[in-house]
Short mmCIF file of C-alpha atoms in Angstrom, two decimals:
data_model
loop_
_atom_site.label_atom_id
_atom_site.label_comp_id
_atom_site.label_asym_id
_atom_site.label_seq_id
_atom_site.Cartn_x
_atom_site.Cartn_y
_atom_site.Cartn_z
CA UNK A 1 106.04 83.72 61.42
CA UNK A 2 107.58 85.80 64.73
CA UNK A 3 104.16 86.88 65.20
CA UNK A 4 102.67 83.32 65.41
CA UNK A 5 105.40 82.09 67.48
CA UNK A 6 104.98 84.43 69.95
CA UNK A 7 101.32 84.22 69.81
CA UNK A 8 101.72 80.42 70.52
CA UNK A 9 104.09 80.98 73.41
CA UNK A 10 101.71 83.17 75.18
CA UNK A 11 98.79 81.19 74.93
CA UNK A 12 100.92 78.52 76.42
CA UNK A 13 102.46 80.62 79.31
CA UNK A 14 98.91 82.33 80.13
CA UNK A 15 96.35 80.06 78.32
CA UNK A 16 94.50 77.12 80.14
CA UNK A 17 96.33 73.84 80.35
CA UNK A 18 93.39 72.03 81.43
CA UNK A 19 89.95 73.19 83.04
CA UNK A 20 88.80 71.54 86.32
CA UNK A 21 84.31 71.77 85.93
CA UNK A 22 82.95 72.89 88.81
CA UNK A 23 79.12 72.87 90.04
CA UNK A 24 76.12 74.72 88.16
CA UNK A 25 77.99 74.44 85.06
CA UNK A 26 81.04 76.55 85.33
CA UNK A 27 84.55 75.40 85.38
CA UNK A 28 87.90 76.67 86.79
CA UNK A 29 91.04 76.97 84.00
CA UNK A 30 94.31 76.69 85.39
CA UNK A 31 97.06 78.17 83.47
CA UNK A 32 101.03 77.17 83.35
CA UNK A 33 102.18 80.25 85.30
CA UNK A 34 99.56 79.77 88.07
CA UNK A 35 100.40 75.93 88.36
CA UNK A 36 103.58 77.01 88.94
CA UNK A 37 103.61 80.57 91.40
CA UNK A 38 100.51 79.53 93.64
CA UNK A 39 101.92 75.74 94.83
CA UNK A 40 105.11 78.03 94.95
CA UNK A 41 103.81 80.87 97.35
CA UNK A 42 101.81 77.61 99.55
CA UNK A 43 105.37 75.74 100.49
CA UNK A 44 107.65 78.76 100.65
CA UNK A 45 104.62 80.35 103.54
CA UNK A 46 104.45 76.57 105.04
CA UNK A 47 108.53 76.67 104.72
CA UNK A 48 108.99 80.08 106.34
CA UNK A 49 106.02 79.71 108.81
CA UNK A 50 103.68 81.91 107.64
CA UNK A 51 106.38 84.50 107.37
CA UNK A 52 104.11 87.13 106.28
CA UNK A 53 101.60 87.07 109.29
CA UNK A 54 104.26 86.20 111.64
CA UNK A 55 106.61 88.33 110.92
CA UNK A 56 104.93 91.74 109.77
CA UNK A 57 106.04 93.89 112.34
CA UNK A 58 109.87 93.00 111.41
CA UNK A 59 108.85 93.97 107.66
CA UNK A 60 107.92 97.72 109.10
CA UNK A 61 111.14 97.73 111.25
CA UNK A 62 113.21 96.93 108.15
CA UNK A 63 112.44 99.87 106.60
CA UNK A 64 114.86 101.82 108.74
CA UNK A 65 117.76 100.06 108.26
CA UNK A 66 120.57 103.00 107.17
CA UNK A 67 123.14 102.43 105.03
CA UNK A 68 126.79 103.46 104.96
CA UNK A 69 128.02 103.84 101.55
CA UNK A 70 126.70 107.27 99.92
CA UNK A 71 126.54 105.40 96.44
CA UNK A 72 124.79 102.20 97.93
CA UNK A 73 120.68 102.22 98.88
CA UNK A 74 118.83 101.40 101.46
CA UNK A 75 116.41 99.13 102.07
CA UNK A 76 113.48 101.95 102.24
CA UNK A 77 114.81 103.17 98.63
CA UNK A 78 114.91 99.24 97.00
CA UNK A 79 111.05 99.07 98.18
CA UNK A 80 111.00 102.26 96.83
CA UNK A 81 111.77 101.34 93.45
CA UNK A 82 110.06 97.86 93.64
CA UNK A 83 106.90 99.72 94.38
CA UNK A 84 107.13 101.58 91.75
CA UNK A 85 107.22 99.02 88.92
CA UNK A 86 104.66 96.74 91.14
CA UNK A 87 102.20 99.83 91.44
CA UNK A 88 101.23 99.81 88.19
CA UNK A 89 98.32 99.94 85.26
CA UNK A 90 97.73 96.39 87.34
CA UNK A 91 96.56 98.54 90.49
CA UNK A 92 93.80 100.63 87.99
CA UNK A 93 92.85 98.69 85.15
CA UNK A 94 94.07 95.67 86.24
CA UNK A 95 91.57 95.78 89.65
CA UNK A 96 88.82 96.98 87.14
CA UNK A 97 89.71 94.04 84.97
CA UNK A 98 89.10 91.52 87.86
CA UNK A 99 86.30 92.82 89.64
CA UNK A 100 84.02 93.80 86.33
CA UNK A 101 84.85 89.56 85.71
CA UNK A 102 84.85 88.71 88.58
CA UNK A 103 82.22 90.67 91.00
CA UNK A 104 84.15 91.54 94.73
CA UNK A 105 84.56 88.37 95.21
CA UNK A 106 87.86 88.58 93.14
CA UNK A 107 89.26 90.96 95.52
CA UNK A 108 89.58 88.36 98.39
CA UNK A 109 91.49 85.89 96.19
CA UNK A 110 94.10 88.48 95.35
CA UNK A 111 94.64 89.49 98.92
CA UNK A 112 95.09 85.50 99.45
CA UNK A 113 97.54 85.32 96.46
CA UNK A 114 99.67 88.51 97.56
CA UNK A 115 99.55 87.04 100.95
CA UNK A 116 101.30 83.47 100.00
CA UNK A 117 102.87 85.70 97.13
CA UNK A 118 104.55 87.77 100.29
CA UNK A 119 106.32 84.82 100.99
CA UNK A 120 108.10 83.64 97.80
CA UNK A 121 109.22 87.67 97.61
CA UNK A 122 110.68 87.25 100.71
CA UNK A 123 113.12 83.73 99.44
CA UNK A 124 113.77 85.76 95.92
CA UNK A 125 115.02 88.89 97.66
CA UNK A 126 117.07 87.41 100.04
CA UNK A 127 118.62 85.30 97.86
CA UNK A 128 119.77 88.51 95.29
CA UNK A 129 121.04 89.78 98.62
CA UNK A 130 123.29 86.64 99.46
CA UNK A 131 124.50 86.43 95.75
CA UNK A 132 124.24 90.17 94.90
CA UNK A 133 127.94 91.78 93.76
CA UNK A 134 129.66 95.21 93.80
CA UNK A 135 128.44 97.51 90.49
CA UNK A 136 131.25 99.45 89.16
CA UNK A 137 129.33 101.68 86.82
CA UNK A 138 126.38 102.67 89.07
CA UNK A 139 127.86 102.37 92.26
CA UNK A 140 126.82 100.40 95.44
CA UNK A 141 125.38 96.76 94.80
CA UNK A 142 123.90 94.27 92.12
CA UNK A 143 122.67 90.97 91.43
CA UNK A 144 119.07 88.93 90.98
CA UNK A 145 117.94 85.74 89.64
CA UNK A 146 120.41 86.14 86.54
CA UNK A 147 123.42 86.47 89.46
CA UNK A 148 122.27 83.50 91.50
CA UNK A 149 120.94 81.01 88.69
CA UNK A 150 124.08 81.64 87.54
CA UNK A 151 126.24 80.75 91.06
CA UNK A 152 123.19 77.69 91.28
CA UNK A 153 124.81 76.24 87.64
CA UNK A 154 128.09 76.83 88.88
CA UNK A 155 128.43 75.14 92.08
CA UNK A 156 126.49 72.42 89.96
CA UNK A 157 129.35 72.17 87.63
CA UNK A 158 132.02 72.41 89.88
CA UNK A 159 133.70 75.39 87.74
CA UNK A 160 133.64 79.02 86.85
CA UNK A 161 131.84 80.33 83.94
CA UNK A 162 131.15 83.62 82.34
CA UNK A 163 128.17 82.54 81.20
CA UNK A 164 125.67 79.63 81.83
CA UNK A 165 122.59 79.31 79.50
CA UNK A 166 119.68 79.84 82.10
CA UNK A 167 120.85 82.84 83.52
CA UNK A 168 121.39 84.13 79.96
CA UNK A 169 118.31 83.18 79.31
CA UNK A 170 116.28 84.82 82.15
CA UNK A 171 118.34 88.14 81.36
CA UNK A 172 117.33 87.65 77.78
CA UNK A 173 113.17 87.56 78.89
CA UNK A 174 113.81 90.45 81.37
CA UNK A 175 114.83 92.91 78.76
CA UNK A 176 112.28 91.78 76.53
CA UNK A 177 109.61 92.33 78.85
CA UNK A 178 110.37 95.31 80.45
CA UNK A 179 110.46 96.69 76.27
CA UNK A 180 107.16 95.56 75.79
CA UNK A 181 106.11 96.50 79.09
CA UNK A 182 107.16 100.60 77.82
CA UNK A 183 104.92 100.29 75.05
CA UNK A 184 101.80 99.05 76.80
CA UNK A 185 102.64 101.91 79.57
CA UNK A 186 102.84 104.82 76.99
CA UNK A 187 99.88 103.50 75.43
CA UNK A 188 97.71 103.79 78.30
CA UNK A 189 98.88 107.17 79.28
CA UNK A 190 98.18 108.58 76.32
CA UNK A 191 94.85 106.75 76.15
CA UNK A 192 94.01 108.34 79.39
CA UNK A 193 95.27 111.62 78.72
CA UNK A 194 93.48 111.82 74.98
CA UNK A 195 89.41 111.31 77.64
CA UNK A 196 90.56 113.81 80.41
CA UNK A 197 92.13 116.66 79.19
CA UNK A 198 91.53 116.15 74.78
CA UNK A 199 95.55 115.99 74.03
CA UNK A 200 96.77 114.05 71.44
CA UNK A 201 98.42 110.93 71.74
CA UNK A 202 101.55 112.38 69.97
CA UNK A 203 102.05 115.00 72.01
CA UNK A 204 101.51 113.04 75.34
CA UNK A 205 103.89 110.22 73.90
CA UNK A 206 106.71 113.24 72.90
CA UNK A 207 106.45 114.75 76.20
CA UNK A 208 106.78 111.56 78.19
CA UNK A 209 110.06 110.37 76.11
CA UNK A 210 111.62 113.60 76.75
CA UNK A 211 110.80 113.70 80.36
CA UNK A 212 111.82 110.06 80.95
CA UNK A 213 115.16 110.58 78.91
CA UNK A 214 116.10 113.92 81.27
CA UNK A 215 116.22 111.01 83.85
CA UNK A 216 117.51 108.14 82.80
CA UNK A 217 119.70 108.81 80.86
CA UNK A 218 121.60 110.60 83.89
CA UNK A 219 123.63 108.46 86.24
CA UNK A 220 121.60 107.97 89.41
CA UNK A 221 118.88 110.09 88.90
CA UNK A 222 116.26 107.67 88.55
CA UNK A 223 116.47 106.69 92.32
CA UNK A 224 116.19 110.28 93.18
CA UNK A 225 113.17 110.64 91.39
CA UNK A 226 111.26 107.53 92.71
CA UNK A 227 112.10 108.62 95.99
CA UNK A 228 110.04 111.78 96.09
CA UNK A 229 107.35 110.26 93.57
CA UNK A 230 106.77 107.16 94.71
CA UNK A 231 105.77 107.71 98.44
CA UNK A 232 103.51 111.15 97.36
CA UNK A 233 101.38 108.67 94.26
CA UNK A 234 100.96 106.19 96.98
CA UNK A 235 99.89 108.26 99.91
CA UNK A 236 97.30 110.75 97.42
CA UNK A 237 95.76 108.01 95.86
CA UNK A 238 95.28 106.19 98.95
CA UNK A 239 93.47 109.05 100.79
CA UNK A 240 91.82 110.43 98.04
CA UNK A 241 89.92 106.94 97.07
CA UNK A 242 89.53 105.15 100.72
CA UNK A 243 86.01 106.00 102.12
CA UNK A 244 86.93 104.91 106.44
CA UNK A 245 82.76 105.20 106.62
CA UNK A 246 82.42 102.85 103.90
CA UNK A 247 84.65 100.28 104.82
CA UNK A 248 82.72 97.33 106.92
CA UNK A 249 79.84 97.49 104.00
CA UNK A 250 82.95 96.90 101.09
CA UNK A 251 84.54 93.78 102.88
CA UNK A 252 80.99 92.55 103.90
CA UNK A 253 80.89 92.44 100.33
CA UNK A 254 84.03 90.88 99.55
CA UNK A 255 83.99 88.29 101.84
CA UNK A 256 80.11 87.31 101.09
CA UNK A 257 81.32 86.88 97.23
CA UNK A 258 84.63 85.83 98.14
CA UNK A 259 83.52 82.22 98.47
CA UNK A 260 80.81 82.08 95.19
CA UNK A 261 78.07 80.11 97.25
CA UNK A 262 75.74 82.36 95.02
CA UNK A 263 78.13 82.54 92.15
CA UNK A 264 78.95 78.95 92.38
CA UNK A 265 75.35 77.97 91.93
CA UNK A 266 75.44 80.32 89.02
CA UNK A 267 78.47 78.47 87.69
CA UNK A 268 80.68 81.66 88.12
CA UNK A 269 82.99 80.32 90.92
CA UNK A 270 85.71 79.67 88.49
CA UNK A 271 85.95 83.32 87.31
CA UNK A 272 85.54 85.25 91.01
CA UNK A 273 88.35 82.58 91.70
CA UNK A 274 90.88 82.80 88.53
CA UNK A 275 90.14 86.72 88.36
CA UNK A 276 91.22 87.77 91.47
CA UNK A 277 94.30 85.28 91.19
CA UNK A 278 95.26 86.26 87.86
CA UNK A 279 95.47 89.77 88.50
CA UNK A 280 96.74 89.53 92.04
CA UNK A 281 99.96 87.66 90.56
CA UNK A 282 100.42 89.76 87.25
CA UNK A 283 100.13 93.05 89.96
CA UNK A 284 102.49 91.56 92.59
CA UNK A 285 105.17 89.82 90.18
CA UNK A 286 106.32 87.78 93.61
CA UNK A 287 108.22 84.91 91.73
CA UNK A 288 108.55 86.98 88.36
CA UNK A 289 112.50 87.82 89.38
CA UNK A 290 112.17 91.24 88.91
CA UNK A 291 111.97 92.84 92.82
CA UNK A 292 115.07 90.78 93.13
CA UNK A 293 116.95 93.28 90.76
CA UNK A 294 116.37 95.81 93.09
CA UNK A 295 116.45 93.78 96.53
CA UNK A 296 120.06 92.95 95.35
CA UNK A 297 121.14 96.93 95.95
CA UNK A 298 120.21 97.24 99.38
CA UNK A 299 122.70 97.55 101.79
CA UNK A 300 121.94 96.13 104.97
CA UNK A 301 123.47 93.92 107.91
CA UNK A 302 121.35 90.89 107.31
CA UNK A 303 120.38 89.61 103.65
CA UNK A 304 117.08 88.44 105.20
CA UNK A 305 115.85 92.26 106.49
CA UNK A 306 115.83 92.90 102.45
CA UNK A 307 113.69 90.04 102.18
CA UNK A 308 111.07 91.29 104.95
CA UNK A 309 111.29 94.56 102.77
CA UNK A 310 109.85 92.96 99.65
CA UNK A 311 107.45 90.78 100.97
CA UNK A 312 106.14 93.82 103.14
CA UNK A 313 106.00 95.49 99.50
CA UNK A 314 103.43 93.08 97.84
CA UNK A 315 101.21 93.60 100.97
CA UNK A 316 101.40 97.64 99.66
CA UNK A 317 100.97 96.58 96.01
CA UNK A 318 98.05 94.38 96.49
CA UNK A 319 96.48 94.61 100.30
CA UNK A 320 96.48 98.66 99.88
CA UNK A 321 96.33 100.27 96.49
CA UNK A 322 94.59 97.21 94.84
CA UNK A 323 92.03 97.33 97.65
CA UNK A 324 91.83 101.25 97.33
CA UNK A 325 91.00 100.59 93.58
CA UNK A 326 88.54 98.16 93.95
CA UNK A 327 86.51 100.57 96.30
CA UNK A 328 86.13 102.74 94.09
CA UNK A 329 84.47 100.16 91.87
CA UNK A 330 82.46 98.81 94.25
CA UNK A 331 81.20 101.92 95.90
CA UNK A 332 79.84 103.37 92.41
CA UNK A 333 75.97 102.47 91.26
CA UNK A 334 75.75 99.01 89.18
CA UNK A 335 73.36 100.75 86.66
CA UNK A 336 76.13 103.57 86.39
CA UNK A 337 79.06 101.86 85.17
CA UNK A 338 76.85 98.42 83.74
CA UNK A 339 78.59 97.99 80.00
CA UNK A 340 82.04 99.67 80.97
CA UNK A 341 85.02 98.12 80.57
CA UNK A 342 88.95 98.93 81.08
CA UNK A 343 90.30 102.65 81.81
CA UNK A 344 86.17 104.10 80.76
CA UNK A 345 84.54 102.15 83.27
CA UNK A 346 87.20 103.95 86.33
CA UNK A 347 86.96 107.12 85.16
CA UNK A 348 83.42 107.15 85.07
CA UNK A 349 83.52 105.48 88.65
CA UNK A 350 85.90 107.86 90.02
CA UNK A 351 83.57 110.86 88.10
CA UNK A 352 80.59 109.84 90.31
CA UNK A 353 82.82 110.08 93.35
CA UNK A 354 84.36 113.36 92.58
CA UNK A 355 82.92 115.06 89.67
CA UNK A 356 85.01 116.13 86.95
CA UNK A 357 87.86 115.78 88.95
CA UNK A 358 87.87 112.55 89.72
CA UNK A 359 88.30 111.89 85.53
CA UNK A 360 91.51 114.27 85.65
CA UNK A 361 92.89 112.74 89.03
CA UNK A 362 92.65 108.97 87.57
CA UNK A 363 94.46 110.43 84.23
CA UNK A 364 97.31 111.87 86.44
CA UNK A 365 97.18 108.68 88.65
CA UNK A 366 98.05 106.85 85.57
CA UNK A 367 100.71 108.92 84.67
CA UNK A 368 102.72 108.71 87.87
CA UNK A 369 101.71 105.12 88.45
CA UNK A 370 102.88 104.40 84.73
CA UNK A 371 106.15 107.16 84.32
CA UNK A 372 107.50 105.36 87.87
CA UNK A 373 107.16 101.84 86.96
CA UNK A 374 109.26 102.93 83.87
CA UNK A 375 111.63 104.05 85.71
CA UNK A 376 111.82 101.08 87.99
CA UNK A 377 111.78 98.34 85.02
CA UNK A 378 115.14 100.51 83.37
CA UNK A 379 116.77 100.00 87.09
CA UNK A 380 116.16 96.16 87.10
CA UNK A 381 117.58 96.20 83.41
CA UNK A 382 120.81 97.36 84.70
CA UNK A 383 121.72 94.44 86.74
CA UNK A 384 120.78 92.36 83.34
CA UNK A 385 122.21 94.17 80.86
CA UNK A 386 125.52 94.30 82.83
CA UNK A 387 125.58 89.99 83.39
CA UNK A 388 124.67 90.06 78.97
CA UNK A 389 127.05 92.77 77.99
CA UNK A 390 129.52 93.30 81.23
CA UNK A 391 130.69 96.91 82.18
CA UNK A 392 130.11 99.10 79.75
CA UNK A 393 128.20 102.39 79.78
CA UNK A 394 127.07 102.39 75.78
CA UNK A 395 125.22 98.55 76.50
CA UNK A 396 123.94 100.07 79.69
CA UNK A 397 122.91 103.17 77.51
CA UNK A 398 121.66 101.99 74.23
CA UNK A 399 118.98 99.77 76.16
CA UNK A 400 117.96 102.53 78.03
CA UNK A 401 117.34 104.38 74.32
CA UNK A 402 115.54 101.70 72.79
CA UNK A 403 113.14 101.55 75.87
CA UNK A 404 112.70 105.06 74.97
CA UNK A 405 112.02 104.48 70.93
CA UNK A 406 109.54 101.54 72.47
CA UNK A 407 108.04 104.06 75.11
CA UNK A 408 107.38 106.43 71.78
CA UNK A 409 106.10 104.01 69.53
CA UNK A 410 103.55 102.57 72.12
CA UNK A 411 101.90 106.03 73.24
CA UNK A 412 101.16 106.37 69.16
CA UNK A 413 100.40 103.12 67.78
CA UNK A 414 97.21 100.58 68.55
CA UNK A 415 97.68 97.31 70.06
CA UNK A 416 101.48 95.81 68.30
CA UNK A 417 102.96 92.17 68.73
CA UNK A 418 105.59 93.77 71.21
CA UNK A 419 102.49 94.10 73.79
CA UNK A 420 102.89 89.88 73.45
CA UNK A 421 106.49 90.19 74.40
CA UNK A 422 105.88 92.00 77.81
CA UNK A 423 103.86 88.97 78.73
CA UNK A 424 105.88 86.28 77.74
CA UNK A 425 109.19 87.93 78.68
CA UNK A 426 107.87 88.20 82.01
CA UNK A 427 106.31 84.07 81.87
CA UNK A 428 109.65 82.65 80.81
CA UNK A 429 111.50 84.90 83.59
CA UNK A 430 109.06 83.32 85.92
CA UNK A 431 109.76 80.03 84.40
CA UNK A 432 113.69 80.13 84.67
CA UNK A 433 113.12 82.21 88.42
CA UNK A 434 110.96 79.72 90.01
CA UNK A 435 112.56 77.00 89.15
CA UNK A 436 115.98 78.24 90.46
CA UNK A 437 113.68 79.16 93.91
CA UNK A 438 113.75 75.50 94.81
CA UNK A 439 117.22 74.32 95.08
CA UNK A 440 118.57 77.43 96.65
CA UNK A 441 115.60 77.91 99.18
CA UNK A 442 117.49 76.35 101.53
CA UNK A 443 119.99 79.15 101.54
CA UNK A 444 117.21 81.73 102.40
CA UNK A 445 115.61 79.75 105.04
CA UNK A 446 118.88 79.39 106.58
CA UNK A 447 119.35 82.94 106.92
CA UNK A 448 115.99 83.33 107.85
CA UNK A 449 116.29 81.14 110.81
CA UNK A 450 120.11 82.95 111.57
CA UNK A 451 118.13 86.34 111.45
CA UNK A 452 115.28 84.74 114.07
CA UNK A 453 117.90 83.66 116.59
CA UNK A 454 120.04 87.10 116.11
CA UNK A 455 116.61 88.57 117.55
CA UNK A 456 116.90 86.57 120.67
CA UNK A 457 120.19 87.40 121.74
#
C-alpha cells in the first residue's frame, strides 16, 4: 500500500503530464517539476535582469565577505557546504545519464537550465538571509524556506504561530529526502568501490557509517570538514579530467547537437532537450529549498551578497564539474563505451584516459563527491529539524543516527522503496518552495535593487 502510494506520487512529481510531438516523429514530455522550475528560473532572470550574466563578477567578490562572530560562517563556507550536497552522484552518473540519452547536445541545455536556474538560487538565498534567525544549539545563524513560508503564512494571517501547515510540510519532505538521498549515496559508493578495488559492499558501507558518525555526530565538525574537502574534490577532479587542447572540438560538438537539426529529423530532439534539462535541475536543486538551509548561516552585511554566492554556486555545480564530466564522455571512442550505461560506462571512459587509474580515481571521486554531500544534506536538516522539534540536541541527534542506519542499509541492500522517497521528498519541497518564491520575490528584488544602488555610492 505505502509502496504504491509513493510509487504514484513519483510518477506524478517526475512522470510526463502531457507530451508536446515534435517533427520526424519524436515528441517532448514535460513533467510537473519542470513546468514548474524552468517558467520559474525565465521570470526570476527577466525579474533580476539577467542577474547571472550581469552580475558575475559581484558573485566572485562575494566570496570574501568576512565574518565577525567565531561561531557564525561566512559566505565562502555556506557555498562551501552548498557545493557539497550540489556536487554530487548528479555531476558523474548523472552527466553520463544525460549525455548516453541524450548525445552532447544535452550538455548545452543544462548549462541553459543552471544559467536561468542561477537566478531563482539567487531569490531563495536571499530570502533565508532576510528571514534567517539566531541558532542556539549550533551557534551563528538559521532559517530557509521552512523559516520564511512560515513568516509568508503569518503576515497572511495577521498573527503568530508556532506552526503553520506548509512550512511543516516542506520540513517534513526535506528530512525525508535527504534519508533517502543517504541510501542511494552509500549504495553507489559501495557499488563503485566493489569494480575498482574488489571490497565488499559491507565493509565499504561499515567504514563509511563510522567515518561519517566521527563527524557528525560532533558539534561543528562537519563545516570543518567540508572546508578542506570540498575545495581539494573540486579543484583534482577539475584538472585531472579537463583536456585545455581539447576544448574548441568538445563545444563544437555541443553546440552542433545542442539544437537537434540532425536529431530533430531523427525525432530525437525531445530527448537531447528533456535530458540535459532533467539532469541539469536534479544536479543544481536551484528552487528545491535546500541551498537556502545553508545560505541562511552566512553572515554578511547585505542579505543579497549571500544570494550572488549561491547563484555563483550552480554555475560551479553545473557550468564546471558537469562540463568536466561530460568531457570525459565525449572525448572517449563511440565503439569503446557503445552498450555502457551508469557508473560502468565512466569508469571505462575515464580507463581509456588514464589507464587503470583512471577506474580507481572515479571510485575515490565518488566517494568524496558522495561522503560531502552527506555531510551537507545533515547541515540543511538542522535548520528543519529545529522548526519540527525546536531546541533540543536528542531531535537534532537522533536524525542525524537514523541518516546513519539509512546510510548503512543503502551501501548493502539493492534498489529499496526509500530510493522513491529521496525523489519525492525533494518534488514536494520544490512544490511548497516555489510556490512560496512568488509572493515574497518582491522582498529579494528589493534588496537586490538596495544592494545595486549601495554600489554607486
Amino acid at each position: 500500500m505505502i509502496v504504491n502510494l509513493i510509487t504514484t506520487v513519483y510518477n506524478f512529481l517526475w512522470g510526463d503530464l502531457f507530451t508536446i510531438p515534435l517533427p520526424g516523429g519524436g515528441s517532448l514530455g514535460i513533467s510537473l517539476l519542470i513546468l514548474l522550475l524552468i517558467p520559474t528560473g525565465i521570470y526570476f532572470t527577466i525579474r533580476t535582469r539577467f542577474l547571472p550574466i550581469r552580475l558575475f563578477p559581484d558573485m566572485i567578490r562575494a566570496l570574501s565577505e568576512k565574518k565577525n562572530e567565531k561561531s557564525s560562517l561566512s559566505s565562502f563556507q555556506t557555498l562551501i557546504v552548498s557545493t557539497a550536497t550540489r556536487v554530487g552522484m548528479g555531476n558523474l552518473v548523472g552527466v553520463v545519464a544525460a549525455v548516453s540519452a541524450g548525445g552532447a547536445g544535452a550538455v548545452f541545455w543544462m548549462w541553459v537550465t543552471a544559467i536561468i536556474g542561477s537566478s531563482t538560487a539567487f531569490i531563495e538565498a536571499t530570502l533565508a538571509q532576510l528571514h534567517k534567525e539566531e541558532d542556539p544549539l549550533y551557534g551563528g545563524y538559521r532559517g530557509g524556506p521552512a523559516y520564511y513560508i512560515h513568516d509568508l503564512v503569518e503576515d497572511h494571517l495577521k498573527k503568530k504561530k508556532r506552526y503553520v501547515l506548509p512550512a511543516v510540510l516542506f520540513a517534513i519532505a526535506g528530512l525525508i529526502c535527504w534519508c533517502g538521498i543517504s541510501q542511494v549515496i552509500s549504495n553507489s559508493v559501495a557499488s563503485s568501490f566493489k569494480n575498482a578495488f574488489s571490497i565488499p559492499p559491507l565493509y565499504t558501507s561499515i567504514m563509511l557509517v563510522i567515518l561519517s558518525a566521527i563527524i557528525v555526530l560532533r558539534k561543528n565538525a562537519t563545516v570543518k570538514v567540508l572546508d578542506f574537502v570540498v575545495p581539494v574534490m573540486a579543484v583534482c577532479y577539475f584538472f585531472i579530467t579537463v583536456n585545455l587542447r581539447q576544448i574548441p572540438s568538445v563545444f563544437a560538438r555541443i553546440f552542433e547537437e545542442a539544437f537537434g537539426l540532425r536529431q530533430m529529423a531523427a525525432g530525437g530532439f525531445g530527448a537531447v532537450l528533456m535530458n540535459g534539462v532533467k539532469r541539469g535541475l536534479f544536479s543544481n536543486e536551484a528552487g528545491s529549498g535546500s541551498a537556502p538551509c545553508a545560505a541562511a548561516a552566512a553572515e554578511c552585511d547585505r542579505p543579497a551578497k549571500a544570494g550572488l554566492v549561491q547563484a555563483l554556486g550552480v554555475f560551479v555545480d553545473t557550468i564546471v564539474i558537469c562540463s568536466c564530466t561530460a568531457m570525459i564522455m565525449l572525448l572517449a571512442p563511440k565503439d569503446l563505451i557503445n552498450g555502457l550505461s551508469g557508473m560502468d560506462l565512466l569508469q571505462t571512459a575515464m580507463q581509456y584516459h588514464l589507464g587503470k587509474f583512471g577506474v580507481i580515481f572515479i571510485a575515490l571521486t565518488l566517494f568524496l563527491f558522495s561522503f560531502s554531500t552527506f555531510l551537507g544534506i545533515l547541515f540543511y536538516a538542522r535548520s528543519n529539524v529545529a522548526y519540527l522539534f525546536g531546541d533540543k540536541w536528542c531531535f537534532q541527534t537522533a536524525y542525524k543516527v537514523l541518516a546513519l542506519v539509512m546510510l548503512f542499509i543503502g551501501g548493502i541492500a539493492a534498489y529499496t522503496f526509500v530510493w522513491d522517497l529521496g525523489d519525492v521528498g525533494i518534488g514536494l519541497m520544490t512544490i511548497f518552495n516555489i510556490i512560496a518564491l512568488y509572493p515574497l520575490a518582491g522582498e529579494a528584488l528589493s534588496e537586490l535593487k538596495s544592494y545595486e544602488e549601495s554600489k554607486k555610492l
